[in-house]
Short mmCIF file of C-alpha atoms in Angstrom, two decimals:
data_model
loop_
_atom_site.label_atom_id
_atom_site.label_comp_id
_atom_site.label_asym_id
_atom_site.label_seq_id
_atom_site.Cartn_x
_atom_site.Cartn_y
_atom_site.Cartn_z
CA UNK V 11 85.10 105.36 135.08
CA UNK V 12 81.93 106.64 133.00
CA UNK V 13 80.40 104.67 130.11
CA UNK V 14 81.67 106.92 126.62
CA UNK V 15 79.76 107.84 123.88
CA UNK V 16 80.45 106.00 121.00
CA UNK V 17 82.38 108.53 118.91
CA UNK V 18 84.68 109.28 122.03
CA UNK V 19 85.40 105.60 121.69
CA UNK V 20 85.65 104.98 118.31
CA UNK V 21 88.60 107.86 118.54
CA UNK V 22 90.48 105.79 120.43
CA UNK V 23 89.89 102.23 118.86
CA UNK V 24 90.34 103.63 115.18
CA UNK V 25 93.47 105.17 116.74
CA UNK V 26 94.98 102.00 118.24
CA UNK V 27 93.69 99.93 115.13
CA UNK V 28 94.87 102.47 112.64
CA UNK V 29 91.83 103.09 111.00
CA UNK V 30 91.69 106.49 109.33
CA UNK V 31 88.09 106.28 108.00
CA UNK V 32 86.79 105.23 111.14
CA UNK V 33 89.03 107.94 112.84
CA UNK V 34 87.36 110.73 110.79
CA UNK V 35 83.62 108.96 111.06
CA UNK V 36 84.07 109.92 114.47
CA UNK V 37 84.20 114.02 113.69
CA UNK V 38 81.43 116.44 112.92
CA UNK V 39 82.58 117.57 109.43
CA UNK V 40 83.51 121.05 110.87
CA UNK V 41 85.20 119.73 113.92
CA UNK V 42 88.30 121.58 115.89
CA UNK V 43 91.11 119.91 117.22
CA UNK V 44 93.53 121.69 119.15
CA UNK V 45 96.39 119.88 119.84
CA UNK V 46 98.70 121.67 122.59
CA UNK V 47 99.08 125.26 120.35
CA UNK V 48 97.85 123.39 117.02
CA UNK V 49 94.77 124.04 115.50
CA UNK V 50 93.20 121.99 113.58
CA UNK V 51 89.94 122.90 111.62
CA UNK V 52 87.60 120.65 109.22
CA UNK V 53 87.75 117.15 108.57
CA UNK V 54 90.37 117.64 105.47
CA UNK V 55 93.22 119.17 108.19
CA UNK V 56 92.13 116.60 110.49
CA UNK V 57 93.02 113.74 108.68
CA UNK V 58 95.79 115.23 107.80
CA UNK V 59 96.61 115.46 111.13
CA UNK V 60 95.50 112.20 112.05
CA UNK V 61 97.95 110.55 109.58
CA UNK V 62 101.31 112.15 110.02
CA UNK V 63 100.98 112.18 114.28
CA UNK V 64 98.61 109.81 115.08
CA UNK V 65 99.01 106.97 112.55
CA UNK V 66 102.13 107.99 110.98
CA UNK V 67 103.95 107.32 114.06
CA UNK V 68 101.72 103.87 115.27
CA UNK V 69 100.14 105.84 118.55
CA UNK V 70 98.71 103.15 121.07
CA UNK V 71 96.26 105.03 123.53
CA UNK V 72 95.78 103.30 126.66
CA UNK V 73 92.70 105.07 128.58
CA UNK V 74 93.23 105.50 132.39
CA UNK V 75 90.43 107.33 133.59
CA UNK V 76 87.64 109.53 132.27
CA UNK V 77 84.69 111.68 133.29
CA UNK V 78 81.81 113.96 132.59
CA UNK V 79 81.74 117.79 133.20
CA UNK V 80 79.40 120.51 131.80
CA UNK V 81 78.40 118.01 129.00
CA UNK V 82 82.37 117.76 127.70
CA UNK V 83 84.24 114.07 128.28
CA UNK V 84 87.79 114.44 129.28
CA UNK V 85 89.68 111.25 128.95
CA UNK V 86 93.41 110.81 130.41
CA UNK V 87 95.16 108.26 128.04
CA UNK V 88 98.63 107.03 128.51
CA UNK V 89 100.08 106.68 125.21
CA UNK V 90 103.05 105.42 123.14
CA UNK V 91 104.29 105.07 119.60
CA UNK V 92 107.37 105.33 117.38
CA UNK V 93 107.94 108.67 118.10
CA UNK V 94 110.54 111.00 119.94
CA UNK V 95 110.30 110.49 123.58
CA UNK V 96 113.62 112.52 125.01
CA UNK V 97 112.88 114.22 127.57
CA UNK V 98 108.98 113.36 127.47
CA UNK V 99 107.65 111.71 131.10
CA UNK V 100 107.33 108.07 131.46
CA UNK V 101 104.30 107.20 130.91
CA UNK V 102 103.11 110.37 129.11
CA UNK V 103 99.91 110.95 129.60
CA UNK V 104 97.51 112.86 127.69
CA UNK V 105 94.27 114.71 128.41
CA UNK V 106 91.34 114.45 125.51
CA UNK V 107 88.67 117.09 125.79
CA UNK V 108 85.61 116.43 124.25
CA UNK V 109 82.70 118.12 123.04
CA UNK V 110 79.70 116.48 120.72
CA UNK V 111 76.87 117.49 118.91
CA UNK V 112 74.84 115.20 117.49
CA UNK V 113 76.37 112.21 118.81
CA UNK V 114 79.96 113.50 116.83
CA UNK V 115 83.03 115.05 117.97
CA UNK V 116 82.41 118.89 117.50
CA UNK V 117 85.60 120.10 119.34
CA UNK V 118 89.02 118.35 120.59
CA UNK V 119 91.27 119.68 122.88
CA UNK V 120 94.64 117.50 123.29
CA UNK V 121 96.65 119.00 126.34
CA UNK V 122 98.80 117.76 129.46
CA UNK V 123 96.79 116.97 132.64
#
């Protein structure tokens, strides 16, 4: 597995630690996430985001494997939480997309390997 930048990281350790402002330090202030069909754009929506499906429901990412392609990260995580898991695979995984500029997250893309 490759060696992530440090705001690919610190997504995933303010996540599991439940650290909002670290969470958002992590963002370009005009970032994108898309989540599946969700878009999400600017830090405000972000942390809004953050806090009712990331933190709201205790999400524990658990990376399995990542890489480097075309200067993007894409990060398979394995994650759980107190949230609705009928009919959801066991473990669910989740592929992170990432690209940066200047060392932040500029875009996220949230999808199923």
């Amino acid at each position: 597995m490759i060696q992530l930048p440090n705001s690919v990281k610190a997504y995933f350790n303010a996540s599991n630690n439940e650290q909002l402002d670290s969470f958002l330090e992590a963002f370009k202030e005009d970032a994108l996430v898309i989540d599946f069909n969700r878009e999400f754009n600017g830090l405000e929506t972000i942390r809004n985001w953050c806090k009712s499906d990331i933190l709201g429901v205790h999400v524990r990412f658990d990376i399995t494997d990542a890489w480097e392609q075309d200067g993007a990260y894409a990060v398979i995580a394995s994650l759980d939480g107190e949230f609705d898991k009928t009919n959801l695979p066991d473990p669910l995984l989740l592929i992170h997309t990432f690209k940066l500029a200047d060392g932040k997250i500029q875009e996220l893309h949230v999808s199923l390997p």
